[in-house]
Coordinates of C-alpha atoms in Angstrom, one line a residue:
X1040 CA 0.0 0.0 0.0
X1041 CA 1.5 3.5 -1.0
X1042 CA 1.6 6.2 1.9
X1043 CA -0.6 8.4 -0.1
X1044 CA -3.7 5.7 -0.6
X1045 CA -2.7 4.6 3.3
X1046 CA -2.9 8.3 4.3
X1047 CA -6.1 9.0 2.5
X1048 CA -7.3 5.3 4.2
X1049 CA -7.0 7.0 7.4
X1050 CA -8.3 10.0 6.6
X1051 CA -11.4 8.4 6.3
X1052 CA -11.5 5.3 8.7
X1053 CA -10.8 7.8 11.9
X1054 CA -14.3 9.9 11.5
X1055 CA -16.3 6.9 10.2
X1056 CA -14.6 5.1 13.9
X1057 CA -15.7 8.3 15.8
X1058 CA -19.2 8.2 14.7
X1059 CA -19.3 4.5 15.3
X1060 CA -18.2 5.6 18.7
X1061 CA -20.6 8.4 19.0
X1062 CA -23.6 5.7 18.3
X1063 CA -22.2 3.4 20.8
X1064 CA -22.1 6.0 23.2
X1065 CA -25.6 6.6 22.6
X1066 CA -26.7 3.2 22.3
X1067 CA -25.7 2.8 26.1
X1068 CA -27.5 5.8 26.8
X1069 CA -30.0 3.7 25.1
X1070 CA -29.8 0.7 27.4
X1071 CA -29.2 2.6 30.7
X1072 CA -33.1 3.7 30.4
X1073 CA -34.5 0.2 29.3
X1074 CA -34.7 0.9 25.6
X1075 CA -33.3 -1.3 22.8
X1076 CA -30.8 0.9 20.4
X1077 CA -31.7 -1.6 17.7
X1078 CA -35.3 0.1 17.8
X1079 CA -34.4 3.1 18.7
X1080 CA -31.9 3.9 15.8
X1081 CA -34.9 2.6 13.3
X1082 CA -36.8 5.2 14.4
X1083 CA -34.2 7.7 14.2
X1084 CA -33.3 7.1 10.8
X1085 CA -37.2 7.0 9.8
X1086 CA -37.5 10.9 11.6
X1087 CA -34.6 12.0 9.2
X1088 CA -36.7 10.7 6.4
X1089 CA -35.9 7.3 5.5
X1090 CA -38.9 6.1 4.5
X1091 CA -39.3 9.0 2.1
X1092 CA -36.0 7.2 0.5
X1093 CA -37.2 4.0 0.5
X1094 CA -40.6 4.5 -1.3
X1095 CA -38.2 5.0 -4.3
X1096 CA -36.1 1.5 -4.7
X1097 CA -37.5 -0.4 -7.4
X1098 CA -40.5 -2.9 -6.3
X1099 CA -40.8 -1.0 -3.2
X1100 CA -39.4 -4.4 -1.2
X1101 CA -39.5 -2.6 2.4
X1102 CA -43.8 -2.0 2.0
X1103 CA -43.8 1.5 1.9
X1104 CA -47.1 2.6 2.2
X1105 CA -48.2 6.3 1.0
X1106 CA -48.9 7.6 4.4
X1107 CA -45.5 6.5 5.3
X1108 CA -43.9 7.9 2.4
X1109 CA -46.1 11.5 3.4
X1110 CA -43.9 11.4 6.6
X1111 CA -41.2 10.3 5.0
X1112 CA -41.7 13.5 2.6
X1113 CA -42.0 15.7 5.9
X1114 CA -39.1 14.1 7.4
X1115 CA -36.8 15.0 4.9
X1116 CA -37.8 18.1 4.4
X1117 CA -37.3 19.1 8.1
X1118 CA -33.4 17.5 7.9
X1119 CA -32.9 19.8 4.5
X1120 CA -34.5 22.9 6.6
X1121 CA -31.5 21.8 9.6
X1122 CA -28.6 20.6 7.1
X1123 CA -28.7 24.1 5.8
X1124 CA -27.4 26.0 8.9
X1125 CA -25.4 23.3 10.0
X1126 CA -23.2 23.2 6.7
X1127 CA -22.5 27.5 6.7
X1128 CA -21.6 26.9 10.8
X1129 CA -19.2 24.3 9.8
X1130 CA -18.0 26.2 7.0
X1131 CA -17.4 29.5 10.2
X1132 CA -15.7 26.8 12.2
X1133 CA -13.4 25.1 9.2
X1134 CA -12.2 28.2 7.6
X1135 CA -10.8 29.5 11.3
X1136 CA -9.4 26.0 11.9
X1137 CA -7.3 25.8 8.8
X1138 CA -5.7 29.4 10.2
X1139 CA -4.8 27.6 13.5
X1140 CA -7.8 29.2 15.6
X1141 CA -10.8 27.9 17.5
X1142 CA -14.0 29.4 16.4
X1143 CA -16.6 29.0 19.2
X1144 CA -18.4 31.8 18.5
X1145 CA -20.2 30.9 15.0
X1146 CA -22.9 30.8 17.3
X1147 CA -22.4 34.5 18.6
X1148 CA -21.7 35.8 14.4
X1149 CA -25.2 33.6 13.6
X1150 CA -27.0 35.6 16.1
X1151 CA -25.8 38.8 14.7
X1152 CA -26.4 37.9 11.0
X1153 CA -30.1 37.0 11.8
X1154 CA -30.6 40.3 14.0
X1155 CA -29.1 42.0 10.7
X1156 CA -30.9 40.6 8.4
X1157 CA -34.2 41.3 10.3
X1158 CA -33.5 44.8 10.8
X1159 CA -32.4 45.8 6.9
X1160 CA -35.4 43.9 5.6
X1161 CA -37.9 45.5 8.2
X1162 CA -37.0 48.8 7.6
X1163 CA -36.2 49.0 4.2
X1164 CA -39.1 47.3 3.0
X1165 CA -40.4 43.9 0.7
X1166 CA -39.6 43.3 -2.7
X1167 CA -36.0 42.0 -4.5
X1168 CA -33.9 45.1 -3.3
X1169 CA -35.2 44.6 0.6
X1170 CA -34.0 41.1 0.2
X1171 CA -30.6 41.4 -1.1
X1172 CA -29.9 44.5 1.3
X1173 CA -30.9 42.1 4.0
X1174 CA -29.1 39.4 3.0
X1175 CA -25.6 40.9 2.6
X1176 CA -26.2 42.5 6.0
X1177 CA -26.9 39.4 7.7
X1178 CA -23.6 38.5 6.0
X1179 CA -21.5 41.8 6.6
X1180 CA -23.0 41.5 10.6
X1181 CA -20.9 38.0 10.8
X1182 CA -17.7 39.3 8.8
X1183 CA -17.9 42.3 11.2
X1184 CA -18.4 40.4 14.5
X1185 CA -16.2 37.3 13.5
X1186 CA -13.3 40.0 12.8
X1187 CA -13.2 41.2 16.5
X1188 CA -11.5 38.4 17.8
X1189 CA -9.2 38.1 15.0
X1190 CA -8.0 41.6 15.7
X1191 CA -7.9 40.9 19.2
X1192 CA -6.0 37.7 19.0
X1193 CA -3.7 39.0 15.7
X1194 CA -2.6 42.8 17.7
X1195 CA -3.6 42.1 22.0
X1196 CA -2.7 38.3 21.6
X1197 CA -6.2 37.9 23.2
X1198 CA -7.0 34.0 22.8
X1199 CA -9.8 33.4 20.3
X1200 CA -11.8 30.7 22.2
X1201 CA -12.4 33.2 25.3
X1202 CA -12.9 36.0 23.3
X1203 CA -15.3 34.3 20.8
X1204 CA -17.2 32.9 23.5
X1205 CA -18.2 36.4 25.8
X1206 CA -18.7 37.8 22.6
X1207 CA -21.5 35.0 22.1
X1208 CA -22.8 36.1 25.4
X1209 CA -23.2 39.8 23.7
X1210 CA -25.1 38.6 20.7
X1211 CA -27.7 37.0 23.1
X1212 CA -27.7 39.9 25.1
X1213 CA -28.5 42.4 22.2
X1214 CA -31.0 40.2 21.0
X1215 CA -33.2 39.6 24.2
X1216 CA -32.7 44.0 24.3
X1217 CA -34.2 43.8 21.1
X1218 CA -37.0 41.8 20.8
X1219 CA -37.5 41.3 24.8
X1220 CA -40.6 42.8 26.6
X1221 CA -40.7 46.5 26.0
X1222 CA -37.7 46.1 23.1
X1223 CA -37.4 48.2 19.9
X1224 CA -38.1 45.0 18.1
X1225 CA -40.9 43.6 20.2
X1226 CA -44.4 43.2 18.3
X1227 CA -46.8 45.5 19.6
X1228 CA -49.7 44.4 21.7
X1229 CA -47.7 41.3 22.3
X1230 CA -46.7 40.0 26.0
X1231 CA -44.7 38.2 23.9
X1232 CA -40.8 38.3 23.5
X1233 CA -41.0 38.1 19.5
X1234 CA -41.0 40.7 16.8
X1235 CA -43.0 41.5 13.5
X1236 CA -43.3 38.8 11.0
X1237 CA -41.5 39.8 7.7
X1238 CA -43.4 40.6 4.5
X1239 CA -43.6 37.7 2.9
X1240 CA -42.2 39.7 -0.3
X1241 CA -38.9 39.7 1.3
X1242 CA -38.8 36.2 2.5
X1243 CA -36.0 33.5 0.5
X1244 CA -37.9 32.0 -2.1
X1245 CA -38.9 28.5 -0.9
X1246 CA -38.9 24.9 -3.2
X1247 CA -40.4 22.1 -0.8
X1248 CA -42.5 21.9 2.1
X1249 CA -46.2 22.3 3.2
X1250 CA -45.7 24.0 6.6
X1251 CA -44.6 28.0 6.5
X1252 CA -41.4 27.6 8.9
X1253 CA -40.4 24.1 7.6
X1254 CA -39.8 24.7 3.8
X1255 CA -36.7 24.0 1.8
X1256 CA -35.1 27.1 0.8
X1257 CA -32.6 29.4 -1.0
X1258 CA -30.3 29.3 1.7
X1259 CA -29.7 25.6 0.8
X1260 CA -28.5 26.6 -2.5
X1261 CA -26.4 29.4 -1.5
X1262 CA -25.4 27.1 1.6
X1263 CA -23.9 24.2 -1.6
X1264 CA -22.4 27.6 -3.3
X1265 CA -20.6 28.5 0.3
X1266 CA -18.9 25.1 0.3
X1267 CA -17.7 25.3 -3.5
X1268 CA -16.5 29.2 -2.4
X1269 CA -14.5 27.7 0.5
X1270 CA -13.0 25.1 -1.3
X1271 CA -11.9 27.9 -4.0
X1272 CA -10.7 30.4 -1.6
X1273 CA -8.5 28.0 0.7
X1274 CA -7.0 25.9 -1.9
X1275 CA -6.8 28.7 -5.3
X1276 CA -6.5 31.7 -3.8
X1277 CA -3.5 34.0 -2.3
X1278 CA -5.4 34.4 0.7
X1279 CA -6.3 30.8 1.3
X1280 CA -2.5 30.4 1.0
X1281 CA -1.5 32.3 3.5
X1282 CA -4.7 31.3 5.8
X1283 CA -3.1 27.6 5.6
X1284 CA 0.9 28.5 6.2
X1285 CA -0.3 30.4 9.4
X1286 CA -2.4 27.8 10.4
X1287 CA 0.9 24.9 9.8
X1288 CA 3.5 27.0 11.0
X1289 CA 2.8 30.9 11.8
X1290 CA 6.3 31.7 12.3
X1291 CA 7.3 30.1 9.3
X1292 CA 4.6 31.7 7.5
X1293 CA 5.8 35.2 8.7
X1294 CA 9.7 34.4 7.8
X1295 CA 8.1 33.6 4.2
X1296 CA 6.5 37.3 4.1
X1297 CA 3.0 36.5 5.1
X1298 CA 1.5 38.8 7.7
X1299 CA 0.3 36.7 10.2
X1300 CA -1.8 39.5 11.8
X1301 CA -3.7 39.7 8.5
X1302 CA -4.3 36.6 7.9
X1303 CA -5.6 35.8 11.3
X1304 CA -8.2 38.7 11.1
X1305 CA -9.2 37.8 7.5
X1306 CA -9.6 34.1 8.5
X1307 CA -12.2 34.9 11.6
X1308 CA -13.8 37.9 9.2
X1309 CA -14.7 35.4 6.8
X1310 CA -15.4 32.4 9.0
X1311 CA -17.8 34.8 10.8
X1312 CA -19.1 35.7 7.5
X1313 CA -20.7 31.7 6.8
X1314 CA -22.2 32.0 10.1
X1315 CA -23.8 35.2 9.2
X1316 CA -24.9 33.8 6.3
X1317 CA -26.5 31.4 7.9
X1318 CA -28.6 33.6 10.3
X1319 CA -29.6 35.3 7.1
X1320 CA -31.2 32.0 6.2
X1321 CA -33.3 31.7 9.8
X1322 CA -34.3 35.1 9.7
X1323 CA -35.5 35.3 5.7
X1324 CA -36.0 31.5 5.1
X1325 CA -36.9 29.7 8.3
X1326 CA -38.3 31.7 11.2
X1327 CA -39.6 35.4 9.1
X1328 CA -39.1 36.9 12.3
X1329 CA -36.8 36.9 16.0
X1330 CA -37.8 35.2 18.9
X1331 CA -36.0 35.8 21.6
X1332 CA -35.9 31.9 22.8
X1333 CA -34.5 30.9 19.3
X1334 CA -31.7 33.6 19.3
X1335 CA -30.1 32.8 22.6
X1336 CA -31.0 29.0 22.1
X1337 CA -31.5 27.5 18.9
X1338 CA -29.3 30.1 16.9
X1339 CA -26.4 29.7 19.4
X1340 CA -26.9 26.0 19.5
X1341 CA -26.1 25.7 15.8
X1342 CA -22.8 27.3 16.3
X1343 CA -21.9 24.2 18.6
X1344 CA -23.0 21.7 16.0
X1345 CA -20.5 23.6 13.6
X1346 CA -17.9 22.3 15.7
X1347 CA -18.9 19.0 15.2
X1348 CA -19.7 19.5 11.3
X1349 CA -15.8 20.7 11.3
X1350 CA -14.4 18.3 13.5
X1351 CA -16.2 14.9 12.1
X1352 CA -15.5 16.9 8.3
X1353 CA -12.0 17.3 9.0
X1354 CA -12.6 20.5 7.9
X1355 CA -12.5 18.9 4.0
X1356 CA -15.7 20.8 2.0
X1357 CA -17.1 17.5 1.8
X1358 CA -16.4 16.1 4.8
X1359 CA -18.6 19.2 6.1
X1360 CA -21.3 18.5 4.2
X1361 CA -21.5 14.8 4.7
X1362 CA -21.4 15.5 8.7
X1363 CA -24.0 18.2 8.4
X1364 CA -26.2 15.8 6.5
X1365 CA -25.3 13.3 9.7
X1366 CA -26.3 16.3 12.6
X1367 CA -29.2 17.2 10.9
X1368 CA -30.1 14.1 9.8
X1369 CA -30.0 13.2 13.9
X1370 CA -31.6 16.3 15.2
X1371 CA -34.4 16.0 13.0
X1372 CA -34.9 12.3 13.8
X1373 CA -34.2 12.7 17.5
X1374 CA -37.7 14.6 17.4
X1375 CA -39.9 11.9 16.3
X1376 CA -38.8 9.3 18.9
X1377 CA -41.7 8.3 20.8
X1378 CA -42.7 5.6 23.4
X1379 CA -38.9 3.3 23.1
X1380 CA -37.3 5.5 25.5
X1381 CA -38.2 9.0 28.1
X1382 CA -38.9 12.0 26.3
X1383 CA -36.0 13.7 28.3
X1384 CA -33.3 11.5 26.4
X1385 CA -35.9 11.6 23.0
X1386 CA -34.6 15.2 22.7
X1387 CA -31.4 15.2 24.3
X1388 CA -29.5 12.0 22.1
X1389 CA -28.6 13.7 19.2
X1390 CA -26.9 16.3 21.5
X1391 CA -25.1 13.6 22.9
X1392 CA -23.9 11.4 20.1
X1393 CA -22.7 15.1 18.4
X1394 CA -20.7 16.0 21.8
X1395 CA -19.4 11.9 21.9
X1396 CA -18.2 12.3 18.1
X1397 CA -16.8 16.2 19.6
X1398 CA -15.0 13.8 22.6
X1399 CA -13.6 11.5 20.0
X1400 CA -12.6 13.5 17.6
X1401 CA -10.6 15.9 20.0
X1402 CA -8.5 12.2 21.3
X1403 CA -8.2 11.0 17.9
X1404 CA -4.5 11.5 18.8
X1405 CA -4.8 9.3 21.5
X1406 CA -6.4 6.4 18.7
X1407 CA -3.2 7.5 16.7
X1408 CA -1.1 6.4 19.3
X1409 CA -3.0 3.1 20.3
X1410 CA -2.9 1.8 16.8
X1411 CA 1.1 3.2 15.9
X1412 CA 1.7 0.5 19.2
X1413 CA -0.1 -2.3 18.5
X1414 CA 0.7 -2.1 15.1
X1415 CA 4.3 -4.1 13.7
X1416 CA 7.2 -2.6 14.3
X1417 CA 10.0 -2.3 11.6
X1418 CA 13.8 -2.4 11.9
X1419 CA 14.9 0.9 10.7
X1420 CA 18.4 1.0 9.7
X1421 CA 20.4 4.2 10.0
X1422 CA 23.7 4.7 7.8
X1423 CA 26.8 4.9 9.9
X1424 CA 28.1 7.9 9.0
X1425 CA 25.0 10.1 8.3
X1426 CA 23.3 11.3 11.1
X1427 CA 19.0 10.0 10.9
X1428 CA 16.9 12.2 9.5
X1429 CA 14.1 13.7 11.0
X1430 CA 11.0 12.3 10.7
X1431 CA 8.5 14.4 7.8
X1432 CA 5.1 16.2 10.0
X1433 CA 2.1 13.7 9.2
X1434 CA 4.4 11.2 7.6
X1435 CA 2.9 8.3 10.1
X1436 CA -0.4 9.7 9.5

């Protein structure tokens, strides 16, 4: 086997082992509570919309029946409606990791894209031109507010984790302000902490789906056209050059002439960017509106499962899409379980597969090191009067 096949081998066999061990993990869960994982799991995979797939194999050999299938349909759609968010929040967190830097605030940049977007397209009106204005505010708002903790990490040497995180805390904060009782933003005549409902002139145009807040989108689209743009801009750009060297080796990167500082503040701006992008999308395509409950939970949440969608991804463009596909897949699955096990876990086992595949991922060093031991070991023999060369970064990878 050739390093290069044995190195791409590995580069898939590690997150395919994680997520086995994120299932286990919540298979046990599973058992702990009485409920079989066998059944369980079935269920799951039905609530992403696996019956919806299987209506279409030929002979329909697993008895689909149409009312099935109409769930199935439903099903899907509501994993599509997740899958979108969750591939731009990866994208926020995979852009900042290939620069070296720990985005936890995709969350905090998501808030501030929706709260954006809201704001431009309430004021300024319906139509085409209300939309567009809206939507490259929503996307501005997360360049703007992901670049704060790239200046403060590239010039104060501020760490990006803490920085990104109280800064998450802000974007709550302004948005409860907002659209809390008595805000700016708060519908009037409401007790109510939720705004206005947009026009629906200014909403994304939407391609499947029955229900008004669980329709297929635009955002899914420009969500596909984010991935090919992060590809192009890491691996065919200038910028995506020096966003990788500093992200390898920064002092290298600054001895070859690439200013670190720049980089670093470019790579947060347009991480923070995705994940304004995507609150874009739940402000114009999902929601129509902010609710105080969804902006300091559900918004931020999604900024968490980018972590996952990065880690699992290996922040590859494809990786990112498959593990958003996987998260939303779980999410929306987790949400039809009913009767196997307590509601409590129901709704809490996708969070906790995500954060076992997050544990895994994060000691993936560790299964490095297990398998390097029990795997053979080979004489290596060293010329006499050359001194051994040093081993090549990632050659044992």
């Amino acid at each position: 086997m050739t390093p290069a096949l044995r190195a791409r081998l590995v580069s898939i066999g590690y997150p395919l082992m994680t997520l086995v061990l994120g299932l286990l993990v919540g298979a046990i869960a599973v058992i702990i509570v009485g409920g079989n994982p066998i059944v369980v799991y079935k269920q799951l995979a039905d609530g992403a919309g696996l019956q919806w797939l299987l209506q279409w194999v030929p002979g329909n050999p697993f008895g689909v029946t149409v009312k099935d299938a109409k769930i199935g349909e439903t099903n899907v759609t509501s994993t599509l409606v997740n899958v979108t968010p969750a591939i731009l929040a990866g994208l926020a967190v995979g852009f900042a990791f290939r620069c070296g830097m720990f985005n936890i605030g995709a969350g905090g940049q998501l808030v501030m894209g929706a709260i954006a977007s809201f704001v431009v397209a309430h004021f300024v009106g319906g139509g085409i031109v209300g939309m567009v204005l809206a939507s490259i505010a929503g996307v501005l708002a997360g360049f703007l507010y992901g670049a704060v903790p790239g200046a403060l990490r590239a010039y104060r040497g501020a760490h990006e984790v803490i920085t990104t995180i109280m800064l998450n805390f802000v974007a709550i904060q302004i948005g409860r302000y907002l659209v809390g009782i008595g805000g700016p933003l708060q519908k009037k005549n409401s007790g109510t902490p939720f705004s206005e409902k947009l026009d629906p002139s200014v909403r994304w145009p939407h391609f499947w789906g029955e229900f008004e807040t669980n329709q297929v989108h635009l955002g899914l689209l420009l969500a596909l056209i984010a991935v090919v743009v992060y590809w192009v801009v890491l691996e065919r750009t200038t910028l995506g050059y020096e966003v990788r060297s500093v992200g390898y080796n920064p002092e290298a990167a600054r001895y070859g002439g690439v200013s670190v500082p720049r980089a670093v503040v470019l790579a947060m701006a347009i991480a923070g960017a995705f994940a304004g992008l995507a609150g874009s999308g739940e402000t114009l395509g999902h929601y129509y509106q902010l609710q105080e409950n969804t902006l300091s939970g559900v918004l931020v949440t999604l900024g968490f499962t980018g972590i996952a969608v990065a880690l699992l991804g290996r922040n590859h463009p494809v990786g990112i899409v498959l593990a958003a596909f996987l998260f939303a897949g779980l999410d929306s699955g987790a949400r039809q379980l009913s009767g196997e096990i307590p509601a409590e876990l129901a709704r809490a086992l996708a969070t906790i597969i995500q954060g076992a595949v997050i544990l895994f991922v994060g000691g993936e060093g560790l299964l490095h090191w297990i398998f390097r031991a029990r795997g053979p070991k080979k004489e290596r023999t060293v010329h006499p009067t050359m001194p051994e060369a040093a081993p090549t970064p990632g050659a044992d990878l």
